XYZ file of C-alpha atoms in Angstrom:
176
model
C -9.190 -1.309 11.230
C -8.186 2.267 10.486
C -7.935 3.168 6.838
C -4.844 5.223 6.216
C -4.778 7.877 3.543
C -2.729 5.695 1.155
C -5.267 2.900 1.081
C -8.682 4.575 0.980
C -10.980 3.127 -1.661
C -11.761 6.615 -2.966
C -8.140 7.515 -3.740
C -7.227 6.783 -7.346
C -3.603 6.151 -8.348
C -2.220 4.833 -11.637
C -5.764 4.483 -12.953
C -6.732 2.196 -10.071
C -8.395 2.588 -6.713
C -6.516 1.364 -3.675
C -8.051 -0.141 -0.575
C -6.859 -2.147 2.404
C -6.685 -5.911 1.878
C -9.201 -7.786 4.020
C -10.067 -11.400 4.835
C -12.405 -11.316 1.834
C -9.333 -10.924 -0.406
C -7.743 -14.247 0.609
C -8.542 -15.984 -2.705
C -7.315 -13.009 -4.715
C -4.059 -12.988 -2.736
C -3.555 -16.620 -3.732
C -4.039 -15.547 -7.356
C -1.507 -12.735 -6.892
C 0.958 -15.102 -5.211
C 0.653 -17.321 -8.270
C 1.336 -14.278 -10.504
C 4.364 -13.382 -8.387
C 5.798 -16.897 -8.736
C 4.896 -17.127 -12.439
C 6.163 -13.672 -13.448
C 8.175 -15.072 -16.363
C 5.624 -17.637 -17.493
C 3.814 -20.694 -16.175
C 5.930 -22.581 -13.638
C 3.470 -23.379 -10.889
C -0.235 -24.154 -10.644
C -2.574 -22.871 -7.929
C -2.931 -26.359 -6.441
C 0.854 -26.715 -6.263
C 1.239 -23.346 -4.526
C -1.358 -24.254 -1.912
C 0.045 -27.764 -1.370
C 3.620 -26.557 -0.829
C 4.009 -25.191 2.712
C 6.954 -22.912 1.811
C 4.770 -21.243 -0.846
C 1.417 -21.412 0.934
C 2.687 -19.735 4.118
C 2.476 -16.392 2.285
C -1.331 -16.640 2.208
C -2.434 -19.321 4.679
C -4.778 -17.890 7.288
C -4.889 -14.399 5.757
C -4.965 -12.131 7.628
C -3.009 -13.067 10.723
C -2.175 -10.593 13.480
C 0.329 -8.094 12.075
C -0.492 -8.742 8.402
C -1.367 -5.748 6.252
C -1.823 -5.116 2.576
C -3.382 -3.113 -0.222
C -5.500 -4.175 -3.202
C -5.731 -2.229 -6.469
C -9.054 -2.244 -8.311
C -9.848 -1.103 -11.833
C -12.671 1.319 -12.658
C -15.228 -1.506 -12.563
C -14.144 -2.550 -9.060
C -12.327 -5.698 -10.172
C -9.067 -6.382 -8.313
C -6.008 -6.146 -10.589
C -3.119 -6.271 -8.127
C -2.146 -6.550 -4.501
C 0.748 -6.161 -2.123
C 0.810 -7.581 1.360
C 3.213 -7.847 4.268
C 3.684 -10.777 6.584
C 6.371 -11.720 9.100
C 7.856 -15.192 9.318
C 9.668 -17.001 12.121
C 13.306 -18.028 11.689
C 12.314 -21.702 11.430
C 9.877 -20.998 8.541
C 11.416 -18.094 6.615
C 10.119 -16.567 3.410
C 12.269 -16.053 0.336
C 12.999 -12.450 1.328
C 13.506 -13.265 4.998
C 15.727 -10.885 6.952
C 14.515 -11.099 10.529
C 11.333 -12.248 12.315
C 10.485 -8.585 12.996
C 10.801 -7.466 9.355
C 7.621 -7.945 7.303
C 8.201 -9.470 3.892
C 6.254 -8.086 0.959
C 4.578 -10.069 -1.780
C 3.566 -8.101 -4.858
C 1.380 -9.320 -7.702
C -0.243 -7.524 -10.626
C -2.336 -9.154 -13.336
C -0.415 -9.345 -16.632
C -2.698 -6.945 -18.517
C -2.094 -4.250 -15.895
C 1.694 -4.483 -15.591
C 3.830 -1.566 -16.723
C 1.067 0.958 -15.980
C 2.140 2.122 -12.539
C -0.074 -0.255 -10.573
C 2.863 -1.934 -8.829
C 4.367 1.436 -7.919
C 1.071 2.691 -6.528
C 0.690 -0.473 -4.478
C 4.249 -0.219 -3.132
C 3.854 3.431 -2.214
C 0.619 2.686 -0.368
C 1.974 -0.266 1.602
C 5.141 1.642 2.549
C 3.032 4.550 3.786
C 0.913 2.117 5.782
C 4.046 0.511 7.251
C 5.416 3.920 8.235
C 2.170 4.865 9.968
C 2.268 1.554 11.850
C 5.827 2.063 13.071
C 7.401 -0.631 10.870
C 11.098 0.189 10.474
C 11.990 -2.081 7.544
C 10.334 -4.107 4.808
C 11.909 -6.891 2.783
C 11.197 -8.800 -0.404
C 12.812 -11.232 -2.807
C 13.171 -10.710 -6.539
C 14.504 -13.150 -9.112
C 17.104 -12.268 -11.708
C 15.508 -10.863 -14.843
C 12.343 -9.665 -13.135
C 11.657 -6.084 -14.283
C 10.134 -5.374 -10.883
C 13.685 -5.181 -9.462
C 14.048 -1.733 -11.065
C 10.759 -0.625 -9.477
C 11.917 -1.790 -6.054
C 15.268 -0.029 -6.434
C 13.492 3.161 -7.547
C 11.537 3.096 -4.279
C 14.702 2.767 -2.178
C 14.977 -0.998 -1.713
C 18.613 -2.141 -1.591
C 20.041 -5.610 -2.037
C 21.200 -7.123 1.255
C 21.576 -10.772 0.311
C 21.380 -13.371 -2.386
C 19.896 -16.871 -2.473
C 20.232 -18.855 -5.703
C 19.065 -16.612 -8.538
C 17.231 -14.132 -6.306
C 18.166 -11.008 -4.407
C 16.799 -10.144 -0.989
C 16.050 -6.437 -0.855
C 15.271 -4.223 2.137
C 13.716 -0.795 2.473
C 14.293 1.309 5.566
C 10.820 2.773 5.962
C 10.786 6.550 6.184
C 14.148 6.944 4.443
C 13.117 6.239 0.856
């Protein structure tokens, strides 16, 4: 795997070091998926996430062909956040599904590290990685009231759809 300049372990951003997500990060991605689902407080447990196929498909078998992501680590080397991209087929869509060719992002940051630029650094790194890989668009889903919606909009994501109390947002890579 080639390390791109946005995800080298020696490149600090927002007080964290960024590195590519690997198979060794699978358990941490589950933890970040749980943070993403529980952004406004406890709603789901780890066991529930893993036992629910529509939730678990974000992390099951990480990494599959075409998956890519970035992990943020603090100064002691402990992971504090992650963002990863995965495509889904039309018959098993994610919450931010747009098209089977458009990778959907999942973003999670530990509560004590939110509001410090970690999410922005992660987004910037994964978008740069997508651009280098020739990905034309990225999508995600964000629930009403989630402060991360402002971060996504600041990076060029635009709302293209709505499902329940969530917006589906898309970024045209290379035009943000």
